[in-house]
GROMACS .gro file of C-alpha atoms in nm:
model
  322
    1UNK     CA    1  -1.907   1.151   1.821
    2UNK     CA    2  -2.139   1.417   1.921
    3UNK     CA    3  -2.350   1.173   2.168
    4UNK     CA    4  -2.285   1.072   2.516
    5UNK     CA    5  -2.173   0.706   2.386
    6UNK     CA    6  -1.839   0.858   2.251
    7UNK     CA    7  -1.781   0.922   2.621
    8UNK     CA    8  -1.758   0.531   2.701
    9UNK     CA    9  -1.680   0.425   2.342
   10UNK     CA   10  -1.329   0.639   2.321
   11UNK     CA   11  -1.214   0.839   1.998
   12UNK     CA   12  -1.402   0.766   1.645
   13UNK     CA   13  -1.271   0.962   1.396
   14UNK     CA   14  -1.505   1.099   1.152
   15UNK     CA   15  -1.514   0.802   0.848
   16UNK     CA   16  -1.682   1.100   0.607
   17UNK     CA   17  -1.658   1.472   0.519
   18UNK     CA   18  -1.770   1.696   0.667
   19UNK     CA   19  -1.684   1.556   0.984
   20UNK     CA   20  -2.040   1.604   1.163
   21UNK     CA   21  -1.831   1.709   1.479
   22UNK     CA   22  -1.804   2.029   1.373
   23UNK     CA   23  -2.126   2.245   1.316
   24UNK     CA   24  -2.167   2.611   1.209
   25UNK     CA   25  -2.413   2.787   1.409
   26UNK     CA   26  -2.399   3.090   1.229
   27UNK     CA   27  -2.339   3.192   0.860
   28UNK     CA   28  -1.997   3.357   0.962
   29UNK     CA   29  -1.845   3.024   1.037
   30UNK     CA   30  -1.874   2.866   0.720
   31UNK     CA   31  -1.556   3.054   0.595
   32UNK     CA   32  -1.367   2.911   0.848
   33UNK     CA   33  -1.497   2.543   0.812
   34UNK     CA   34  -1.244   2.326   0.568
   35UNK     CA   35  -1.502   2.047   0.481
   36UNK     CA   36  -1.209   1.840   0.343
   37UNK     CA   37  -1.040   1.819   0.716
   38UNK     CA   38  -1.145   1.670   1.043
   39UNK     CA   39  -1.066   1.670   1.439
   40UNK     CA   40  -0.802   1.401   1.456
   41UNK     CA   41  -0.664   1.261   1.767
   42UNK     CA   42  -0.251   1.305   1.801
   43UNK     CA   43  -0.169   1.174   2.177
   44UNK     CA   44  -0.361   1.024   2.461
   45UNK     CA   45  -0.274   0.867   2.763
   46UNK     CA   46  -0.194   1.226   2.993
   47UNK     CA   47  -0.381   1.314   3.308
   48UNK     CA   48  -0.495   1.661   3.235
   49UNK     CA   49  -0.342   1.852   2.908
   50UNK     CA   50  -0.308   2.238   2.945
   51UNK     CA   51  -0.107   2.527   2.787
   52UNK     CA   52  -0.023   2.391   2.429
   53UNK     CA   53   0.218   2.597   2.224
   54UNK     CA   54   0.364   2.577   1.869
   55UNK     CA   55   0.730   2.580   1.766
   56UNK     CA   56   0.733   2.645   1.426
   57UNK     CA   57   1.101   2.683   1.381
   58UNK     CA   58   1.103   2.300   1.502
   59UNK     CA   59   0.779   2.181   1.345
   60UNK     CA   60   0.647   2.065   1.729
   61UNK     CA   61   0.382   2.136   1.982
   62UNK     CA   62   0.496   2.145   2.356
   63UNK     CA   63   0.148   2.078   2.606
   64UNK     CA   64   0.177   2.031   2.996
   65UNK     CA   65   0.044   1.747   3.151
   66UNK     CA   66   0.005   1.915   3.466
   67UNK     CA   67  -0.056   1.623   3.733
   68UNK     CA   68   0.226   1.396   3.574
   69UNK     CA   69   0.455   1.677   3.601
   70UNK     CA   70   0.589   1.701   3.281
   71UNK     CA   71   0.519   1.891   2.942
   72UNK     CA   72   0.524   1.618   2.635
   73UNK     CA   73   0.689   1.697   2.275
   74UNK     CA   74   0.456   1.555   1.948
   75UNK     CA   75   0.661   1.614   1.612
   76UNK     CA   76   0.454   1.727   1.335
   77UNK     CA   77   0.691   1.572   1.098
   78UNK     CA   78   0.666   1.193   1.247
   79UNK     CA   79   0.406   1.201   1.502
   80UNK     CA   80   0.650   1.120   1.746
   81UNK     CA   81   0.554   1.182   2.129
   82UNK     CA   82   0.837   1.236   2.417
   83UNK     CA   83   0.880   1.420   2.729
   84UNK     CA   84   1.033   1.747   2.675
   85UNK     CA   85   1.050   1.833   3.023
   86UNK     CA   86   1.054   1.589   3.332
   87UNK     CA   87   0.934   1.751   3.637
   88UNK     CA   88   0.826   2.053   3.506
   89UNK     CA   89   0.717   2.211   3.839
   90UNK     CA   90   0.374   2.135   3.752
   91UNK     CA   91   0.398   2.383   3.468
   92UNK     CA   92   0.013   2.460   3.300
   93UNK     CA   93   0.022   2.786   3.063
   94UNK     CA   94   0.286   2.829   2.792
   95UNK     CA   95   0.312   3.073   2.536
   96UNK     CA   96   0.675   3.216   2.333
   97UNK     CA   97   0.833   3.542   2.356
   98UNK     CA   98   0.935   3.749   2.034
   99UNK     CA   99   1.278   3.620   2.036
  100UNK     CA  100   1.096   3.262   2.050
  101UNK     CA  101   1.148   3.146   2.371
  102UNK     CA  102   0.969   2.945   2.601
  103UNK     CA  103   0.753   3.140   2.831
  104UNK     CA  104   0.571   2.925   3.112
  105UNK     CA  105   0.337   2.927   3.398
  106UNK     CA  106   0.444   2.677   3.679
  107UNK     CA  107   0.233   2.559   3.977
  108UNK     CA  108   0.488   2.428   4.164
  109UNK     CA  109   0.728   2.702   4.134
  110UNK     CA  110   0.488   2.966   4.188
  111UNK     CA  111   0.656   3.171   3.900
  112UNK     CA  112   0.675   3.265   3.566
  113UNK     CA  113   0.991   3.135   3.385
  114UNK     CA  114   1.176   3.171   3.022
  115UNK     CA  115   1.377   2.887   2.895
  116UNK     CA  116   1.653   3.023   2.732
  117UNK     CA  117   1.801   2.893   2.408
  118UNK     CA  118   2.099   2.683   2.585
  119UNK     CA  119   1.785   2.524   2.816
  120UNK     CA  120   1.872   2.648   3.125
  121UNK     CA  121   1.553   2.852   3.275
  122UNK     CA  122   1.550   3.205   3.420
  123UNK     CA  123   1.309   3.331   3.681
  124UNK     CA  124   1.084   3.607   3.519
  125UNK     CA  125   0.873   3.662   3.845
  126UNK     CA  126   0.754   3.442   4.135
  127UNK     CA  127   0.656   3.727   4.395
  128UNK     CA  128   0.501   4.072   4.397
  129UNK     CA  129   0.525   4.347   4.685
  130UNK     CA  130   0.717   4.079   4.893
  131UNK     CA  131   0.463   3.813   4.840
  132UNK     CA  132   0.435   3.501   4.698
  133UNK     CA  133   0.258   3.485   4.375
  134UNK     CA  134  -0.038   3.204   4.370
  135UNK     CA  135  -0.004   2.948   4.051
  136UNK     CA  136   0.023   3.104   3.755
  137UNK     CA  137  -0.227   3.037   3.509
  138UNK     CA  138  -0.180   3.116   3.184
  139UNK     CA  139   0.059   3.393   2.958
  140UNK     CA  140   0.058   3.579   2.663
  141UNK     CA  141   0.348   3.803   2.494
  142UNK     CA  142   0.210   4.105   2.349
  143UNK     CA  143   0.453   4.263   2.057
  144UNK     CA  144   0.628   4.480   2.268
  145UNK     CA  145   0.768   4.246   2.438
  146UNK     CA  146   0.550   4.255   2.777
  147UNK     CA  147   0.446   3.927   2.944
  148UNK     CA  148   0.105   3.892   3.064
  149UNK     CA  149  -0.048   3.648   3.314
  150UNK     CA  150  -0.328   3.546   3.543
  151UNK     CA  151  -0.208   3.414   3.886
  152UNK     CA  152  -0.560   3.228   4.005
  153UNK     CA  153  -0.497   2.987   4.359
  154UNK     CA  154  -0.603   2.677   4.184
  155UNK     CA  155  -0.259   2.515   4.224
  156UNK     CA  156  -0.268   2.600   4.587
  157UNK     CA  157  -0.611   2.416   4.672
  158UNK     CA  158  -0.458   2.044   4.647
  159UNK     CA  159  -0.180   1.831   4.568
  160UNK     CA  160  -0.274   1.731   4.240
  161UNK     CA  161  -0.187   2.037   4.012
  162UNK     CA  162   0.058   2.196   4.272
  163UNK     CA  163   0.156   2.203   4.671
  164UNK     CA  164  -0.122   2.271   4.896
  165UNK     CA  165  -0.044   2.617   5.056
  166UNK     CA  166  -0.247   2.902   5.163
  167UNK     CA  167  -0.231   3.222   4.933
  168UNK     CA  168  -0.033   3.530   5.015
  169UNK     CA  169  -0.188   3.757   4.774
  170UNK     CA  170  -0.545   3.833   4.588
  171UNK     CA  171  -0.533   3.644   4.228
  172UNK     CA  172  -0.477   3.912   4.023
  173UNK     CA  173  -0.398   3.978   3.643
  174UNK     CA  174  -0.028   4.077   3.571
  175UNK     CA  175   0.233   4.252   3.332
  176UNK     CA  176   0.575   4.220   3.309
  177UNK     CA  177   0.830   4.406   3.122
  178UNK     CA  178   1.084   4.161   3.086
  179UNK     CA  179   1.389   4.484   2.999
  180UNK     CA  180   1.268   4.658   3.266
  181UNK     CA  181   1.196   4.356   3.517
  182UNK     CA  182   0.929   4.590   3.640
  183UNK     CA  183   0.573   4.415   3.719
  184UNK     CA  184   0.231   4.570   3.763
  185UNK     CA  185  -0.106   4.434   3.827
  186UNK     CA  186  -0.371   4.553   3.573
  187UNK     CA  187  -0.663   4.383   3.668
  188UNK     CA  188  -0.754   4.348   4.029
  189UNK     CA  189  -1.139   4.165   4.165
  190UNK     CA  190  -1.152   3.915   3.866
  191UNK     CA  191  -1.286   3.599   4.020
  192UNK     CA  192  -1.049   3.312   3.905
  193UNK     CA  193  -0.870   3.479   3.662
  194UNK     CA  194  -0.778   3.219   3.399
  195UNK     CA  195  -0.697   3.189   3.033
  196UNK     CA  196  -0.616   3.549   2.830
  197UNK     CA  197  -0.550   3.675   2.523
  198UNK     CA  198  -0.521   4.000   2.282
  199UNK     CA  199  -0.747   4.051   1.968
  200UNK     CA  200  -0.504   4.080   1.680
  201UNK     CA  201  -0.468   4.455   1.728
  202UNK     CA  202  -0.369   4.397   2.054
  203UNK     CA  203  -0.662   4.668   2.165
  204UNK     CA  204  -0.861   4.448   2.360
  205UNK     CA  205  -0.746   4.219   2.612
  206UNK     CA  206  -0.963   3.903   2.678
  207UNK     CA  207  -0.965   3.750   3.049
  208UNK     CA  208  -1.216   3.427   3.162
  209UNK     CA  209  -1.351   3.473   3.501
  210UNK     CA  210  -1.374   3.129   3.567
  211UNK     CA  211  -1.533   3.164   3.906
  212UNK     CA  212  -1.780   3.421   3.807
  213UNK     CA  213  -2.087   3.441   3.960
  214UNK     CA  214  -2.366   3.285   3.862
  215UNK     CA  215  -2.172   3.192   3.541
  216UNK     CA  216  -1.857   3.213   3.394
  217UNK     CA  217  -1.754   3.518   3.153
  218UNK     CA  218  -1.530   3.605   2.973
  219UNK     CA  219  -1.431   3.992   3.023
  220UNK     CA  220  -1.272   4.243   2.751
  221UNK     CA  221  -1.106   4.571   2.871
  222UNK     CA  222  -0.949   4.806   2.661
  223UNK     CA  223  -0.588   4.787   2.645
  224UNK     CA  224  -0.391   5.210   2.672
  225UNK     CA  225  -0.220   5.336   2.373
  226UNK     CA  226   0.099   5.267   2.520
  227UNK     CA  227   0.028   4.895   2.565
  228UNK     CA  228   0.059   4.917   2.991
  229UNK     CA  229  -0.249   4.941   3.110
  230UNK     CA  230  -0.641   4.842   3.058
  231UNK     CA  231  -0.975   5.011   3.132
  232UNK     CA  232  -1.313   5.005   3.089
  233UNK     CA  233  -1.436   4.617   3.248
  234UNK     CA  234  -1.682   4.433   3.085
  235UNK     CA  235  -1.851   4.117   3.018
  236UNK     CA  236  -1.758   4.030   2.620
  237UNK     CA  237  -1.962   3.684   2.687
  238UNK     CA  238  -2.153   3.542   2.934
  239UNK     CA  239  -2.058   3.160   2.945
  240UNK     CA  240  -2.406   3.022   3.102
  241UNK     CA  241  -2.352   2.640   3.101
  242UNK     CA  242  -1.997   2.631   2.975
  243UNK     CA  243  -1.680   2.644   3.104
  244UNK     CA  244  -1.427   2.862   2.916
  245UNK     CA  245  -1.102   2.835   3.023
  246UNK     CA  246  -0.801   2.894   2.734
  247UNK     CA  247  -0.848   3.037   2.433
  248UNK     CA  248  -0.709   3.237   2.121
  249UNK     CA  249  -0.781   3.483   1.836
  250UNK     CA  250  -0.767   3.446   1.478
  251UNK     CA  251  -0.649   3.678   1.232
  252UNK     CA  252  -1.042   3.787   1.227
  253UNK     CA  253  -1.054   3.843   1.590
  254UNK     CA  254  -1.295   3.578   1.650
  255UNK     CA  255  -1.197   3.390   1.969
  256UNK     CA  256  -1.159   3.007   1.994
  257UNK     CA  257  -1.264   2.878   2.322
  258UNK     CA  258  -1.188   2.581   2.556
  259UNK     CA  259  -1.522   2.449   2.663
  260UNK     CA  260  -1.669   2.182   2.836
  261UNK     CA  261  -1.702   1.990   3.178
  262UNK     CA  262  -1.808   1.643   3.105
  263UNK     CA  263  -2.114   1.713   2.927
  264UNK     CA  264  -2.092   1.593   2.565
  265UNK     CA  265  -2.336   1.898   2.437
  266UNK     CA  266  -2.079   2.105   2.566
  267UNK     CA  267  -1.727   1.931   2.539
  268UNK     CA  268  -1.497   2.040   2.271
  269UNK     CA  269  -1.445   2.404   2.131
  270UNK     CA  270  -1.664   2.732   2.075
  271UNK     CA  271  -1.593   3.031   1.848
  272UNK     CA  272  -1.666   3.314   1.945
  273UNK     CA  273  -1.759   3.642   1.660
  274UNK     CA  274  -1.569   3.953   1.745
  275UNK     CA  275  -1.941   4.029   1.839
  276UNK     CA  276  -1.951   3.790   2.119
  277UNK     CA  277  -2.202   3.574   1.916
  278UNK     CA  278  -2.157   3.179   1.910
  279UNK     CA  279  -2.056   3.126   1.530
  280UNK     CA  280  -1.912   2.748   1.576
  281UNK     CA  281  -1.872   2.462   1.715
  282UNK     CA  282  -1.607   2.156   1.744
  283UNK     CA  283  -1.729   1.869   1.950
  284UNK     CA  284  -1.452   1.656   2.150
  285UNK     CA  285  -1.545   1.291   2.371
  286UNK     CA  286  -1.355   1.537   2.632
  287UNK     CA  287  -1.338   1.844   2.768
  288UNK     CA  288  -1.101   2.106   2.641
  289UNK     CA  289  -0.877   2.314   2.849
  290UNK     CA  290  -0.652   2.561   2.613
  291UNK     CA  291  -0.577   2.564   2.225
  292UNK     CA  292  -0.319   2.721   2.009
  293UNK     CA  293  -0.281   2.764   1.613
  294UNK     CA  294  -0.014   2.601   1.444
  295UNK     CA  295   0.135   2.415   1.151
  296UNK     CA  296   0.356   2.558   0.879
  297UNK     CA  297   0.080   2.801   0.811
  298UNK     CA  298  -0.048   2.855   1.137
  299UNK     CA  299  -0.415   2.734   1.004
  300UNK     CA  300  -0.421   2.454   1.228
  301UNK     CA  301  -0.597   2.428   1.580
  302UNK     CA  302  -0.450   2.229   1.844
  303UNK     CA  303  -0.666   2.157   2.096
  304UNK     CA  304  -0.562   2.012   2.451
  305UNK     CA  305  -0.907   1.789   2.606
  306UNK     CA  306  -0.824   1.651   2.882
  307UNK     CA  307  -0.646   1.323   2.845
  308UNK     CA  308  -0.586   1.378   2.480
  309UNK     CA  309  -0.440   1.681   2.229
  310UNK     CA  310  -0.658   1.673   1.924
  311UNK     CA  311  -0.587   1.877   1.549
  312UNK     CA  312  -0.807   2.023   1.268
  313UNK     CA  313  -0.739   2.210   1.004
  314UNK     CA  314  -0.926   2.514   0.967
  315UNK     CA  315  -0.955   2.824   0.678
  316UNK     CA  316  -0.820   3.092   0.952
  317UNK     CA  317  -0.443   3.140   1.132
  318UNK     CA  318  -0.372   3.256   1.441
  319UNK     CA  319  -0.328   3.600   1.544
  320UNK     CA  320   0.049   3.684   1.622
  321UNK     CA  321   0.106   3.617   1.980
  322UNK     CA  322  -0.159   3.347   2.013
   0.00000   0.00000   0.00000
């Protein structure tokens, strides 16, 4: 699985444990490592998986397939697949809020929306200062309440993941106060800003500059006591060869990374020490966009790679909000 055969050979699963797909590459990992589990393979058969999020309450996992226009349903309790939502305004991020509703980024739109528990779907934001937002990206809910996003142009630059359009206004990274319905940007000059999250404290926020230059990054900034702002800029990792785009903390504060771009040394999933050092590794036959934790303890990883959403159970659970 880790060779570039398992690129034209399609999914093996691992036939012994440890499944040699996953490798610790530093002592911390080995806590996390179940040697008892392995990366299975739930779905296949979408055109580019993004923004998977766990329903607990319902025992499913919601994940956009962002060119087919749709998000797709897999039930934990029978492995059953189905389309949730059919278009879905070429919807990519998702995340819940904390009365557990859907929270997603559409393309198409060019908004932010909230399903509401009858299914109808209200408009959190799709403009700022009179223009246009971009494509939104990817969300988080901190515990407050506040919605943040990254609003990149990706979705503009074709037809494939959105409408072709030019963009009104710089990509920027946002917060919303949903009680308030007041938005402000609080990072400004981040070059393709694209997946995000909070360490479990919620005092750093995490942001990949996916168009950074040479390489990507992925930036930390320091998040205000009262939960509004950041400060303080920095590179937390510098990606060299990969490509980080989702990701999510653990109840450590490690951070689990989407990685890859067609390169099977790379494809699959990084963790990430609260250090920034490279403690693990899950190998994937494809590239992986985003990632959540759930199951009924919130100790397993779903991973959405490209054509495919893969599981594995590991010894952590996700930070709250992730």
């Amino acid at each position: 699985m880790n060779d570039a055969s398992s690129h034209t050979q399609g999914w093996r699963p691992a036939t012994y444990y440890p499944d040699p797909a996953i490798k610790a590459l530093d002592p911390r990992f080995e806590k996390y490592w179940l040697k008892l589990s392995a990366v299975e393979r739930l779905t296949t058969g979408l055109r580019w998986a993004e923004g998977p999020v766990w329903f607990g309450d319902g025992r499913y996992l919601l994940c956009s397939d962002i060119p087919n226009q749709r998000i797709i349903k897999w039930e934990e309790e029978t492995g059953a697949v189905s389309v949730f939502r059919k278009p879905s305004n070429f919807a990519n991020g998702n995340t819940r809020d904390r009365q557990g509703r859907l929270v997603t980024c559409e393309h198409g739109g060019r908004r932010v929306t909230r399903t509401e528990y009858d299914g109808s779907i209200t408009v959190l934001m799709d403009s700022f200062g009179g223009k246009r937002l971009n494509s939104p990206n990817d969300v988080v809910v901190k515990s407050d309440g506040s919605v943040w996003f990254t609003d990149p142009t990706f979705g503009l630059l074709g037809n494939y993941e959105g409408y072709k359009a030019e963009p009104e206004i710089e990509p920027n990274v946002y917060r919303l106060d949903p009680a308030t319905g007041k938005a402000n940007i609080v990072a400004e000059g981040v070059l393709g800003p694209n997946g995000l999250c909070f360490s479990p404290d919620e005092k750093i926020l995490y942001v990949v500059e996916s168009r950074g230059v040479p390489n990507r990054k992925i930036l930390a900034y320091d998040v205000s006591a009262d939960g509004t702002t950041i400060s303080n800029k920095r590179v937390h990792i510098d990606a060299g060869p990969g490509t980080p785009d989702g990701m999510r903390c653990d109840i450590d504060g490690n951070l689990w990374c989407g990685w890859g771009m067609g390169d099977p040394e790379l494809d699959g999933v990084v963790v990430f020490a609260p250090d920034g050092v490279m403690i693990g590794r899950i190998a994937l036959p494809e590239r992986c966009a985003n990632l959540c934790f759930g199951g009924v303890k919130r100790n397993r990883l779903f991973m959405a790679a490209s054509q495919s959403i893969y599981a594995l159970y590991v010894n952590t659970q996700g930070a709250l909000g992730g």
